[in-house]
Coordinates of N, CA and C in Angstrom, one line a residue:
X2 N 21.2 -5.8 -16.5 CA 20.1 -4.9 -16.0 C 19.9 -5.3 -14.5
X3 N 19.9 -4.2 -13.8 CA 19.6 -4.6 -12.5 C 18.6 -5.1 -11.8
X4 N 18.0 -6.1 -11.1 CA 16.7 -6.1 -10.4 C 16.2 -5.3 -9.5
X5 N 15.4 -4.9 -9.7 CA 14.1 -4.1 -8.7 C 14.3 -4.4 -7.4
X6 N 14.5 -3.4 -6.5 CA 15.0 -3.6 -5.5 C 13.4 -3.7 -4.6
X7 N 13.0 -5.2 -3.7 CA 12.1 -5.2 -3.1 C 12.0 -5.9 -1.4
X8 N 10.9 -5.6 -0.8 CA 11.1 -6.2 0.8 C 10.0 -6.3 0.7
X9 N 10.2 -7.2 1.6 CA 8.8 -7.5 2.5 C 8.9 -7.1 4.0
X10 N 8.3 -6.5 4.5 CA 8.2 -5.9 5.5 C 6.8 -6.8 6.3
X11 N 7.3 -6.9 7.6 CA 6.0 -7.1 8.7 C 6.0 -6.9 9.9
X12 N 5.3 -6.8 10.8 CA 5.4 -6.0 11.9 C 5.5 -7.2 13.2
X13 N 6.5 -6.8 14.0 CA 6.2 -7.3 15.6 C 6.8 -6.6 16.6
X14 N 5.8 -5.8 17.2 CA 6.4 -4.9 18.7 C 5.5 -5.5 19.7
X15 N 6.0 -5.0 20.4 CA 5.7 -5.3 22.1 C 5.9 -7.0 22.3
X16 N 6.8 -7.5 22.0 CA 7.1 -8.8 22.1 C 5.9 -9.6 21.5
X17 N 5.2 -9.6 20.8 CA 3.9 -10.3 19.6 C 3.8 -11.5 20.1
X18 N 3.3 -12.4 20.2 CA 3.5 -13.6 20.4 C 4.4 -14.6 19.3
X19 N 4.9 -14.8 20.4 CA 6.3 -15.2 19.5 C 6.3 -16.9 19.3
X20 N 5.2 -17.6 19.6 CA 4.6 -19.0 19.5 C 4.5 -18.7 18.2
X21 N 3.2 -18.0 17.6 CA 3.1 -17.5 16.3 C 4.2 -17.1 15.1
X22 N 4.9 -16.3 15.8 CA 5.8 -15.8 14.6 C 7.1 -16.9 14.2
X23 N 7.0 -17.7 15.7 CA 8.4 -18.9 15.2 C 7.6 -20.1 14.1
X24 N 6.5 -20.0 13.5 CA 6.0 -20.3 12.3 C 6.2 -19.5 11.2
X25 N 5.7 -18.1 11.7 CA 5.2 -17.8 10.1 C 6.0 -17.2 9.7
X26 N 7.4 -16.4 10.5 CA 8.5 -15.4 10.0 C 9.6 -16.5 9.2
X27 N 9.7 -17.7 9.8 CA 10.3 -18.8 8.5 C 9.9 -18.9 7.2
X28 N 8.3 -18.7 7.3 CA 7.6 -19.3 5.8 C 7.7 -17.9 4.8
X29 N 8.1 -16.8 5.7 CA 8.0 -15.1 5.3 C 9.5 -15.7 4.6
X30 N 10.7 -15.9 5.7 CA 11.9 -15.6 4.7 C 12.0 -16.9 3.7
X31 N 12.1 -18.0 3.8 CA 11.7 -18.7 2.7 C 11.1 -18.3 1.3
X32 N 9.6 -17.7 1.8 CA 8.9 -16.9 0.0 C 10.0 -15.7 -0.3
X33 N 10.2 -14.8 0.7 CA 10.9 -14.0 0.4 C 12.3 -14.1 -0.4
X34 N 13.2 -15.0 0.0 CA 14.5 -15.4 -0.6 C 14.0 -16.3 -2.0
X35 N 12.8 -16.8 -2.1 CA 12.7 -17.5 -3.6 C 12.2 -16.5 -4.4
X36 N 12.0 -15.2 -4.2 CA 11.2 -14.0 -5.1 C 12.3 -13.0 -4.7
X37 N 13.5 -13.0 -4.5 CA 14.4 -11.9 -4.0 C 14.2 -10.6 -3.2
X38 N 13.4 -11.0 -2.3 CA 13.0 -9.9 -1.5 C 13.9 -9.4 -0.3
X39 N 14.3 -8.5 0.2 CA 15.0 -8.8 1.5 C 13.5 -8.9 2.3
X40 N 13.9 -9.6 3.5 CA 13.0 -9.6 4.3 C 13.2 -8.4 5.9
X41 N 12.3 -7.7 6.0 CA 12.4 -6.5 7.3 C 11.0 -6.8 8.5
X42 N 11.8 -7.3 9.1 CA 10.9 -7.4 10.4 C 11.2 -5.8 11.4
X43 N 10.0 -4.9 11.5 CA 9.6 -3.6 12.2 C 9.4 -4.5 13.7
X44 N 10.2 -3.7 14.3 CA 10.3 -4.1 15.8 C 10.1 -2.7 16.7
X45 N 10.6 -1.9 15.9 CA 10.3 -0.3 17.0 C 9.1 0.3 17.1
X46 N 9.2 1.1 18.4 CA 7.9 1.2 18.5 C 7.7 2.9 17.8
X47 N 7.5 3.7 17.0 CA 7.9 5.0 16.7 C 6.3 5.7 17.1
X48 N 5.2 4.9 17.3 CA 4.1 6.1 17.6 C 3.1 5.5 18.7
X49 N 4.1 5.0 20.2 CA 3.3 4.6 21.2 C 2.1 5.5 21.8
X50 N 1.6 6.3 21.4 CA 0.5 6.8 21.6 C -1.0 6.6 21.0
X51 N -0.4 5.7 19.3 CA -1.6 5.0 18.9 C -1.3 3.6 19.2
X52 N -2.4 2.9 19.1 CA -2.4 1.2 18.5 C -1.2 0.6 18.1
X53 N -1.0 -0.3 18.5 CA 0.7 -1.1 17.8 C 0.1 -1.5 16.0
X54 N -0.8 -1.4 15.5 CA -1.0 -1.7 14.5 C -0.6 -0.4 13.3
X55 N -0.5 0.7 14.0 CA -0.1 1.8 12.8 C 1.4 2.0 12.9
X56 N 1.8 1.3 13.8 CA 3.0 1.5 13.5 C 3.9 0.4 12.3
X57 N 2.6 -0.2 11.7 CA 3.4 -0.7 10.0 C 2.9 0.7 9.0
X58 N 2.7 2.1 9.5 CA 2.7 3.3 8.3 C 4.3 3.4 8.6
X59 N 4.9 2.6 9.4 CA 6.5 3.0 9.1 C 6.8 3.2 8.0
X60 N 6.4 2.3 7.2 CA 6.9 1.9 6.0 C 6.8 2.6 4.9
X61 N 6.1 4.0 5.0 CA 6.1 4.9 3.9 C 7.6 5.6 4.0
X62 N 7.9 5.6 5.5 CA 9.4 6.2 5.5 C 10.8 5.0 5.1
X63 N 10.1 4.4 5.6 CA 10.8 2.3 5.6 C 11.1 2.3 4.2
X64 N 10.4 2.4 3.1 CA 10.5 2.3 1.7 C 11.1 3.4 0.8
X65 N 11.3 4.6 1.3 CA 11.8 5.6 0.8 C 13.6 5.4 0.8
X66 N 13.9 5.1 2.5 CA 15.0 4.8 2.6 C 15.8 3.8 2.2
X67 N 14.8 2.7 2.3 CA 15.7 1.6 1.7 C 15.3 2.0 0.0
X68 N 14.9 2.4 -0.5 CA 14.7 2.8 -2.2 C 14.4 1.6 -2.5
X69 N 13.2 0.9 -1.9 CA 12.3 0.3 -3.2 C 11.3 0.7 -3.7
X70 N 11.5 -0.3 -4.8 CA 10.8 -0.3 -6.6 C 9.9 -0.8 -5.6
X71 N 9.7 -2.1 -5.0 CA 8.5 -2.9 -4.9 C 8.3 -2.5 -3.3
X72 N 7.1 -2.8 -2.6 CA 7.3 -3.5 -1.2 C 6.0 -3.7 -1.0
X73 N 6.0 -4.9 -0.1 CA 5.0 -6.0 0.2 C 4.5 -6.1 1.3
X74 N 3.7 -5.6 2.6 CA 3.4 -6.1 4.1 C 2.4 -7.4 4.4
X75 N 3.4 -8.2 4.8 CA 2.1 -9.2 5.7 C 2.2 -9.2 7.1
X76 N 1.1 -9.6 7.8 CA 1.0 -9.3 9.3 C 1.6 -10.4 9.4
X77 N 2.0 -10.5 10.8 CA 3.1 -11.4 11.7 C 2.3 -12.5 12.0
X78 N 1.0 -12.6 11.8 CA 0.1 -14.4 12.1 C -0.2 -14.1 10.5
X79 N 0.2 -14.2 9.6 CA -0.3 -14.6 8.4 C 0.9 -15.8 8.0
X80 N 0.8 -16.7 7.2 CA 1.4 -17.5 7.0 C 1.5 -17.6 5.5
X81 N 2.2 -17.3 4.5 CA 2.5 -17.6 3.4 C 3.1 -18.7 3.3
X82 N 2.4 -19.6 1.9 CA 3.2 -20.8 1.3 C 4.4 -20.3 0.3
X83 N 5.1 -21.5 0.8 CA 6.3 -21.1 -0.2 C 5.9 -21.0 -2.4
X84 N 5.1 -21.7 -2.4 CA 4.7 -21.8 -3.1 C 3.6 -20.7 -3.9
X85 N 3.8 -20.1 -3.4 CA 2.9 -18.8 -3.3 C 4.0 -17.4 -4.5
X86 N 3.0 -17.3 -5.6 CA 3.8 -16.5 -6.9 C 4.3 -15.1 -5.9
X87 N 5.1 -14.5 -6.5 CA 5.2 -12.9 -6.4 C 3.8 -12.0 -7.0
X88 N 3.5 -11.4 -6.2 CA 2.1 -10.6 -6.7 C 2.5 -9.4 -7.5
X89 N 4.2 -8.9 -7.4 CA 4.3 -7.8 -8.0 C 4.8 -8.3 -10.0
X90 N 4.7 -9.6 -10.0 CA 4.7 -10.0 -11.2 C 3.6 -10.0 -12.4
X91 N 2.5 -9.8 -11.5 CA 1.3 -9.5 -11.8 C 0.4 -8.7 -11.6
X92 N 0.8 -7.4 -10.9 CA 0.0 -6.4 -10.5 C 1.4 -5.1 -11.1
X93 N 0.2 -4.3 -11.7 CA 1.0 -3.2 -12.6 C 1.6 -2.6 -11.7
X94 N 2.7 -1.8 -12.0 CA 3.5 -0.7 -10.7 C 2.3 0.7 -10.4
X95 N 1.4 0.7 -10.9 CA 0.9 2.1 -10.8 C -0.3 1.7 -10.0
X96 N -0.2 0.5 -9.7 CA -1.7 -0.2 -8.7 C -1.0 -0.4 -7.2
X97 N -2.4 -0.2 -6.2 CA -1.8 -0.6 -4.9 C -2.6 -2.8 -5.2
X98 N -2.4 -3.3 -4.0 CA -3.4 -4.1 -3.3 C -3.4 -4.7 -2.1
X99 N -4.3 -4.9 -2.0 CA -4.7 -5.8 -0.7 C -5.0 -7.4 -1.0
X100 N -5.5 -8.1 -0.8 CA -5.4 -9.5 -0.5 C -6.8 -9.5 -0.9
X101 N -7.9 -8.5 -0.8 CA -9.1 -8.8 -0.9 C -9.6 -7.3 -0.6
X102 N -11.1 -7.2 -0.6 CA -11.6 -6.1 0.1 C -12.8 -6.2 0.1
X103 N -13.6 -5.2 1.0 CA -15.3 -4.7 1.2 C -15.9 -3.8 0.8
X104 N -17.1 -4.3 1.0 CA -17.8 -3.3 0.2 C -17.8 -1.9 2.0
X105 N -16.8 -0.5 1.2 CA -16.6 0.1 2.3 C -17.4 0.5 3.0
X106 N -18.9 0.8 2.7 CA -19.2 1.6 3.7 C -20.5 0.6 4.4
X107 N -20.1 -1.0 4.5 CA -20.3 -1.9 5.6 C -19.4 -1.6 7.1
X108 N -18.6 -1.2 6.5 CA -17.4 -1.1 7.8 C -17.0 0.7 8.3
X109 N -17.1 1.8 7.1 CA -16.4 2.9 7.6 C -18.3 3.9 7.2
X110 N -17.8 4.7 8.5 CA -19.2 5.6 8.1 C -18.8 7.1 7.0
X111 N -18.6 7.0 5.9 CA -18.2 8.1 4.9 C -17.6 9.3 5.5
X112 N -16.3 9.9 4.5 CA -16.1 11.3 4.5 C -16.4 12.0 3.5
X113 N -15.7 12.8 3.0 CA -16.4 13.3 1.6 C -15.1 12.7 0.8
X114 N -14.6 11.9 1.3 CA -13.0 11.3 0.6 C -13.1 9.9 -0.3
X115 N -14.7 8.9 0.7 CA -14.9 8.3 0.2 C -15.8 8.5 -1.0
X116 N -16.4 9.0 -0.4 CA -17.8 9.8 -1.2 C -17.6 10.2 -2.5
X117 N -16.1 11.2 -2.9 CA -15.6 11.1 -4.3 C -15.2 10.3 -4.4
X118 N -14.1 9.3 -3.9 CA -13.9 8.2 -4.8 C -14.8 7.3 -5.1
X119 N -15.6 7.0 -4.0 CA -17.0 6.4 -5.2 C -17.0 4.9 -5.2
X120 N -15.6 4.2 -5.5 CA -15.2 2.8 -5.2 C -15.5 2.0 -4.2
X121 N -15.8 2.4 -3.1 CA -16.4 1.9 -1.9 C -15.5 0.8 -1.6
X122 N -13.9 0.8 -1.4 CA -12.8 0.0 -1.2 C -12.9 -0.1 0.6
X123 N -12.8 -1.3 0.9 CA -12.8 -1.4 2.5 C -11.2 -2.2 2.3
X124 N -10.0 -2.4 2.2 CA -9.2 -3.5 2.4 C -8.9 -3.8 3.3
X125 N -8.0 -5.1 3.6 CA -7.6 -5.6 4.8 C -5.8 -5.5 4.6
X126 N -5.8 -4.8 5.6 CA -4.3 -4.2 5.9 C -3.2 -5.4 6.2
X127 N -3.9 -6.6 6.5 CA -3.0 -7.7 6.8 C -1.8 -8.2 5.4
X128 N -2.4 -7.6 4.3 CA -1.7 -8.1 3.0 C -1.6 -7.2 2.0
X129 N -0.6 -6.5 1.9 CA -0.9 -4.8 1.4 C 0.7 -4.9 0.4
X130 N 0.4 -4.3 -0.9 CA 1.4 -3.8 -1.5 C 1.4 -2.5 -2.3
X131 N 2.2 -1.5 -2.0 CA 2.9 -0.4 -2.8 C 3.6 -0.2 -3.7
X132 N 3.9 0.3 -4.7 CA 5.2 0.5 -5.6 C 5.9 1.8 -4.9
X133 N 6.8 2.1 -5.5 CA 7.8 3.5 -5.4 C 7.4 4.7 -5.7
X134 N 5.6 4.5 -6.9 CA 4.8 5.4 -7.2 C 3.1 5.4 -6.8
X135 N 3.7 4.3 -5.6 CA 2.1 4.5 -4.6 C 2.1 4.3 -3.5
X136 N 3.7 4.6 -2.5 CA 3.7 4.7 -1.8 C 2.5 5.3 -0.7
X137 N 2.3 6.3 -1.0 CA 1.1 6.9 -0.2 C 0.2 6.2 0.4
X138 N -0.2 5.0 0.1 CA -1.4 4.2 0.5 C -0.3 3.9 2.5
X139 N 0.9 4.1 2.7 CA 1.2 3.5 4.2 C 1.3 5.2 4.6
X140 N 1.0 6.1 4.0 CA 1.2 7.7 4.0 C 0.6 8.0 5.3
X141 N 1.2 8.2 6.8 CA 0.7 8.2 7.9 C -0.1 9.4 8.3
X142 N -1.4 9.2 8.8 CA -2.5 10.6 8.8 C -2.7 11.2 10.4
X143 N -2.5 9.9 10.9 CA -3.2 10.3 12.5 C -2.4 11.8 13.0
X144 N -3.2 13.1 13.5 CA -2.5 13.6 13.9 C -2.4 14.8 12.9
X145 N -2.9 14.5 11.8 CA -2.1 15.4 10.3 C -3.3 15.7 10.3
X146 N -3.8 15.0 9.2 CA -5.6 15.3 8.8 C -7.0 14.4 9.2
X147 N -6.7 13.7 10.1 CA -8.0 13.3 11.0 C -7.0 12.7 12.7
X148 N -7.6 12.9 13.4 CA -7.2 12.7 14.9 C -7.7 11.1 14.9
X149 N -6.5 10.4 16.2 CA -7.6 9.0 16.2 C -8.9 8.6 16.7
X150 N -9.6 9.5 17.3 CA -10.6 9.4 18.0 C -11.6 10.0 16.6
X151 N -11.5 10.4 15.5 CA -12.3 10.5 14.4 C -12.2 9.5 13.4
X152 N -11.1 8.5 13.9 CA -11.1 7.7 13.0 C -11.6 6.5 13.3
X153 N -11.2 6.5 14.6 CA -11.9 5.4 15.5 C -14.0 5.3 15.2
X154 N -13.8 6.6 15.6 CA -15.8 6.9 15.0 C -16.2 6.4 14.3
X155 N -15.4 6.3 12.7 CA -16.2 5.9 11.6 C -15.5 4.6 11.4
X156 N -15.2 3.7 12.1 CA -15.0 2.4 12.1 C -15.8 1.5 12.8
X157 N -16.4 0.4 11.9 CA -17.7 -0.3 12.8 C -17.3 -1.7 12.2
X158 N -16.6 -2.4 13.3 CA -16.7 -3.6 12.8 C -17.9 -4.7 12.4
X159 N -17.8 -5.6 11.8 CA -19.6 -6.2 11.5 C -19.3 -7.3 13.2
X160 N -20.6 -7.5 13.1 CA -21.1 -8.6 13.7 C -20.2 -9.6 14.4
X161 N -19.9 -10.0 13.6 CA -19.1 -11.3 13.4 C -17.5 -10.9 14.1
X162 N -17.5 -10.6 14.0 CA -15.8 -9.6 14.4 C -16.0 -9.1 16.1
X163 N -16.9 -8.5 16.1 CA -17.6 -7.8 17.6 C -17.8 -9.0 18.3
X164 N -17.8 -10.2 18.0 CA -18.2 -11.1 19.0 C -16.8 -11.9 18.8
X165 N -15.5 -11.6 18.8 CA -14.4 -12.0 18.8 C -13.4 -10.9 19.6
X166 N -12.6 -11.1 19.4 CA -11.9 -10.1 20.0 C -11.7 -8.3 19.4
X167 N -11.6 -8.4 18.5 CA -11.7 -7.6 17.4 C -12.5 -6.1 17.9
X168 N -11.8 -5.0 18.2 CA -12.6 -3.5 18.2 C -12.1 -2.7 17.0
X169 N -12.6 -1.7 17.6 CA -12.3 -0.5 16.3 C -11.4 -0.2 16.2
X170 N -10.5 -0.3 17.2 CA -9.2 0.3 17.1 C -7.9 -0.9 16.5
X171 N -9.0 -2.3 16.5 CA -8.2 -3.0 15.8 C -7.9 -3.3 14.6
X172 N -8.7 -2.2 13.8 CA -9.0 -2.0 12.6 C -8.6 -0.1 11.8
X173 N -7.8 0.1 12.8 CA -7.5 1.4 12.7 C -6.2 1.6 11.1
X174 N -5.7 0.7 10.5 CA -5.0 0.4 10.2 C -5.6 0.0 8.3
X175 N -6.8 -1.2 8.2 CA -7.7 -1.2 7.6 C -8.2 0.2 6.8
X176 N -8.8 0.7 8.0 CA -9.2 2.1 7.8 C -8.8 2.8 6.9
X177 N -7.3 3.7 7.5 CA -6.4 4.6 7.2 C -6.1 3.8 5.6
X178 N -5.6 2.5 5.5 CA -5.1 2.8 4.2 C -6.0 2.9 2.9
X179 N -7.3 2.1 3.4 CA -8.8 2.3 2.6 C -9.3 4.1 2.3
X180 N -8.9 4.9 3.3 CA -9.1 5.8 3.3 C -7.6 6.9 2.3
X181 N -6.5 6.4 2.3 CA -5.3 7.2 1.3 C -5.6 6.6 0.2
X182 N -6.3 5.0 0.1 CA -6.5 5.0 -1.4 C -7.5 5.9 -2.4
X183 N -8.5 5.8 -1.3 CA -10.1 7.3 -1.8 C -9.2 8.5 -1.8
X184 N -8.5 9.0 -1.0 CA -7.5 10.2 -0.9 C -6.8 10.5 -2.0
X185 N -6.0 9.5 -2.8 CA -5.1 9.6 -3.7 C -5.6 9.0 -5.0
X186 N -6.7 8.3 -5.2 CA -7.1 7.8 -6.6 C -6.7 6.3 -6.4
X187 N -6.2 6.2 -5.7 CA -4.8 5.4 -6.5 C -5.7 3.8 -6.8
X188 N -4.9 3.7 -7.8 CA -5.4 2.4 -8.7 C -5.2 0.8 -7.7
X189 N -6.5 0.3 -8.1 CA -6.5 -0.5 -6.7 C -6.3 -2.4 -7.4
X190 N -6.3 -3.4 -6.9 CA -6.3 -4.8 -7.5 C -6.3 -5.6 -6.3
X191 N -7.3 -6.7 -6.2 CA -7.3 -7.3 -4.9 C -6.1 -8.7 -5.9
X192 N -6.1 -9.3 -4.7 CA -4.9 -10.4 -4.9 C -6.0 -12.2 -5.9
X193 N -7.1 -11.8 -4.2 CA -7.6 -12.8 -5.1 C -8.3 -13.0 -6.7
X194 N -8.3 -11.8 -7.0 CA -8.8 -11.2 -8.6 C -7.7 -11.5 -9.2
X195 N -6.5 -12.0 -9.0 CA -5.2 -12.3 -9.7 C -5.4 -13.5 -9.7
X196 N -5.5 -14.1 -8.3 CA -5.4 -15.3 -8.5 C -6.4 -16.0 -9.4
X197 N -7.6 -15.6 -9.2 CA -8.9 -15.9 -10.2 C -8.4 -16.5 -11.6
X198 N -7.5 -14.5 -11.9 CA -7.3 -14.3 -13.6 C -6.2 -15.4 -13.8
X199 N -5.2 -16.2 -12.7 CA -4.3 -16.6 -13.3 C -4.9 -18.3 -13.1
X200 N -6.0 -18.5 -12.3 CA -6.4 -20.2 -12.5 C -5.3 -20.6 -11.2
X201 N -5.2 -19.8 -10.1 CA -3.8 -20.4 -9.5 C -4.4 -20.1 -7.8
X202 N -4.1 -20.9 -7.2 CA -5.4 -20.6 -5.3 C -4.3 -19.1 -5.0
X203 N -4.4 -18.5 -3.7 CA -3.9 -17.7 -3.0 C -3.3 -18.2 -1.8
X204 N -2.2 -18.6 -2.0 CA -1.6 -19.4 -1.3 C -1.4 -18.9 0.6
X205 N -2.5 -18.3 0.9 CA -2.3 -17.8 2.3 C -3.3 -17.9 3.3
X206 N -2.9 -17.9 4.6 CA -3.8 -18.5 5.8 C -3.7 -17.6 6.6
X207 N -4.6 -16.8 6.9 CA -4.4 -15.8 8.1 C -6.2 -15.2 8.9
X208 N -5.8 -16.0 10.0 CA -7.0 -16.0 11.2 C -6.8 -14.8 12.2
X209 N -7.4 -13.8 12.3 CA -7.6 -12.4 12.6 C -8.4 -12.7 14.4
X210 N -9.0 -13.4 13.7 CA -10.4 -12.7 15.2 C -10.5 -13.9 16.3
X211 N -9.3 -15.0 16.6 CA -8.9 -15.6 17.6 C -7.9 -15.8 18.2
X212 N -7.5 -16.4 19.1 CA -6.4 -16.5 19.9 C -5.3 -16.6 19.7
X213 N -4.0 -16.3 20.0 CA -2.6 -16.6 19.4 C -2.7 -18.3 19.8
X214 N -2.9 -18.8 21.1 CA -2.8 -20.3 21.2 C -3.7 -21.2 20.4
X215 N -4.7 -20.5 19.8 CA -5.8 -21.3 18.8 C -5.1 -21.3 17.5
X216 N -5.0 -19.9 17.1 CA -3.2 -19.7 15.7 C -2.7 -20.7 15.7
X217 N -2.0 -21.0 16.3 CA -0.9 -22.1 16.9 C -1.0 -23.5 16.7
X218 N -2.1 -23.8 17.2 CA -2.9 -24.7 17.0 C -3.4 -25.0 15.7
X219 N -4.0 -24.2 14.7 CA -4.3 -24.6 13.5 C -3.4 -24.8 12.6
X220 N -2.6 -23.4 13.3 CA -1.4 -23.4 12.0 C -0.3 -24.9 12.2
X221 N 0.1 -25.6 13.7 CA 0.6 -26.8 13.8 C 0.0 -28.2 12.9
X222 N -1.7 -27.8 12.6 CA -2.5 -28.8 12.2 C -2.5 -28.9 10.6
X223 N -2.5 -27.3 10.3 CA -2.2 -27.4 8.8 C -0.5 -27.8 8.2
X224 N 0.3 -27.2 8.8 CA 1.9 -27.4 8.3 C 1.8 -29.2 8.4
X225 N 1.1 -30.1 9.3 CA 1.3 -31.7 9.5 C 0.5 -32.4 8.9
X226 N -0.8 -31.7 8.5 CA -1.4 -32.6 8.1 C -2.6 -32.0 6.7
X227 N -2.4 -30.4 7.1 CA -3.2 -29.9 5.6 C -4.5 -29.6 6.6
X228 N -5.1 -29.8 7.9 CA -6.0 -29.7 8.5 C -5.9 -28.8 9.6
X229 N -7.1 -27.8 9.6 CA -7.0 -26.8 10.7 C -7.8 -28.0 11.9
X230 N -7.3 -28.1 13.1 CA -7.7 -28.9 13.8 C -9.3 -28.5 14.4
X231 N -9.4 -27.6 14.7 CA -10.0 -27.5 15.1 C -11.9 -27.7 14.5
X232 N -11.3 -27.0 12.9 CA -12.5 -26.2 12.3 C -13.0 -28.3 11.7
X233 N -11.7 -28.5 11.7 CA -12.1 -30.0 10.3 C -11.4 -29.5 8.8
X234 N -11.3 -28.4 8.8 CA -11.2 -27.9 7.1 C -9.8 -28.3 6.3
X235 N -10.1 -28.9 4.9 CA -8.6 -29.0 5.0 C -8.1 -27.9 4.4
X236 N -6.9 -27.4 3.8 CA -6.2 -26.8 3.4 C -5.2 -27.3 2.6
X237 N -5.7 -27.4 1.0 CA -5.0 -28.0 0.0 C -3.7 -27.6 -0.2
X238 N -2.6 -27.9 0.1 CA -1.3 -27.8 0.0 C -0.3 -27.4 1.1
X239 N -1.4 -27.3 2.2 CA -0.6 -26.9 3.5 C 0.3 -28.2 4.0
X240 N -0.1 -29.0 3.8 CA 0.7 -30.2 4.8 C 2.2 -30.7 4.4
X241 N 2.7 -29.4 5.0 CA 4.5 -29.1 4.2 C 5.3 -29.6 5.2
X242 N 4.6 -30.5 6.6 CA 5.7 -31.4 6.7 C 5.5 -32.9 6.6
X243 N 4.5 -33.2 6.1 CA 4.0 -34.5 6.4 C 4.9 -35.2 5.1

């Protein structure tokens, strides 16, 4: 019987900071080659007119062509442990997920899209997976059925995020696929509700709202010693070179 053909896909254009990714694109192909993934790093730029962040909806066309069963996105500063299960082992094919999510309408001001789905799903686009039968959730809209300057509108980052670097448009991505999941029904499962169900942590580190050289910096403190330097915190199982 053949295996399920799957990738992991993650994004880096406009040269990303590449301090960062010469960490985390190691710890990507590593998990990836122990769960048979190919690994696809998106480097083109196909819709410079929006945000470098929508251009991971490649991957609704990305996945068709390569014909996977599975596929998986993590952002280019996220850092997976090798130790870290396959999520599609545990999440049915007819479900999307995210890594987590909000309560949506803290962050998006309603359409009538959320409004019938009802769920009030906000996810975070940094950790996103599809099957072959839910692709739609990377289903690219800008342009089609909302412009980005209406999508931009009903994006409000909290508090906390606004005093970082973090704007609306850096969340344009969040948005859109929070919004194909209310669009399409489609059956939803955060990661950490797996890990809960399975007694097992979530083996992943990913810092959004600071600096690539601060990244850098934590992420050097955790791979040596299990400690983000900066914060004090440790991080049980990170210290994978000590």
């Amino acid at each position: 019987m053949a295996r399920p053909k799957k990738t992991l896909y993650t994004l880096s254009v406009d040269n990303f900071a590449p301090e960062v990714t010469e960490i985390t694109f190691p710890l990507m192909a590593q998990w990836a080659k122990k769960h048979r993934y190919e690994f696809k790093v998106i480097t083109e730029r196909v819709w410079p007119q929006y945000p470098p962040v929508y251009e991971k909806f490649q991957i609704y066309d990305l996945a068709r062509k390569h014909d996977d069963e599975y596929s998986y996105f993590l952002d280019a500063d996220a850092m997976v442990h090798p130790d870290m299960f396959d999520p599609w082992e545990h999440v049915p094919k007819d479900h999307v997920f995210h890594n987590g999510s909000d309560m949506a309408n803290l962050r998006w001001t309603y359409c009538r899209l959320f409004r019938r789905d009802g769920r009030n799903i906000a996810g975070g686009n940094w950790c996103t997976g599809g099957s072959e039968w839910t692709r739609e959730i990377w289903e690219p809209s800008l342009g089609k059925d909302i412009t980005l300057e209406e999508a931009v509108a009903n994006i409000h980052p909290i508090v906390s995020e606004l005093r970082t670097v973090i704007t609306p448009h850096h969340l344009i991505d969040d948005y859109l696929t929070s919004r194909n999941i209310a669009k399409y029904g489609l059956k939803f499962m955060s990661l950490m509700d797996v890990c809960k169900r399975l007694s097992v942590p979530c083996y992943f580190w990913h810092q959004y709202t600071v600096s690539p050289e601060k990244k850098v910096a934590w992420m050097k403190g955790m791979l040596s010693s299990g400690y983000m330097d900066d914060a004090g915190q440790r991080i049980n199982g990170w210290n994978l070179l000590g």
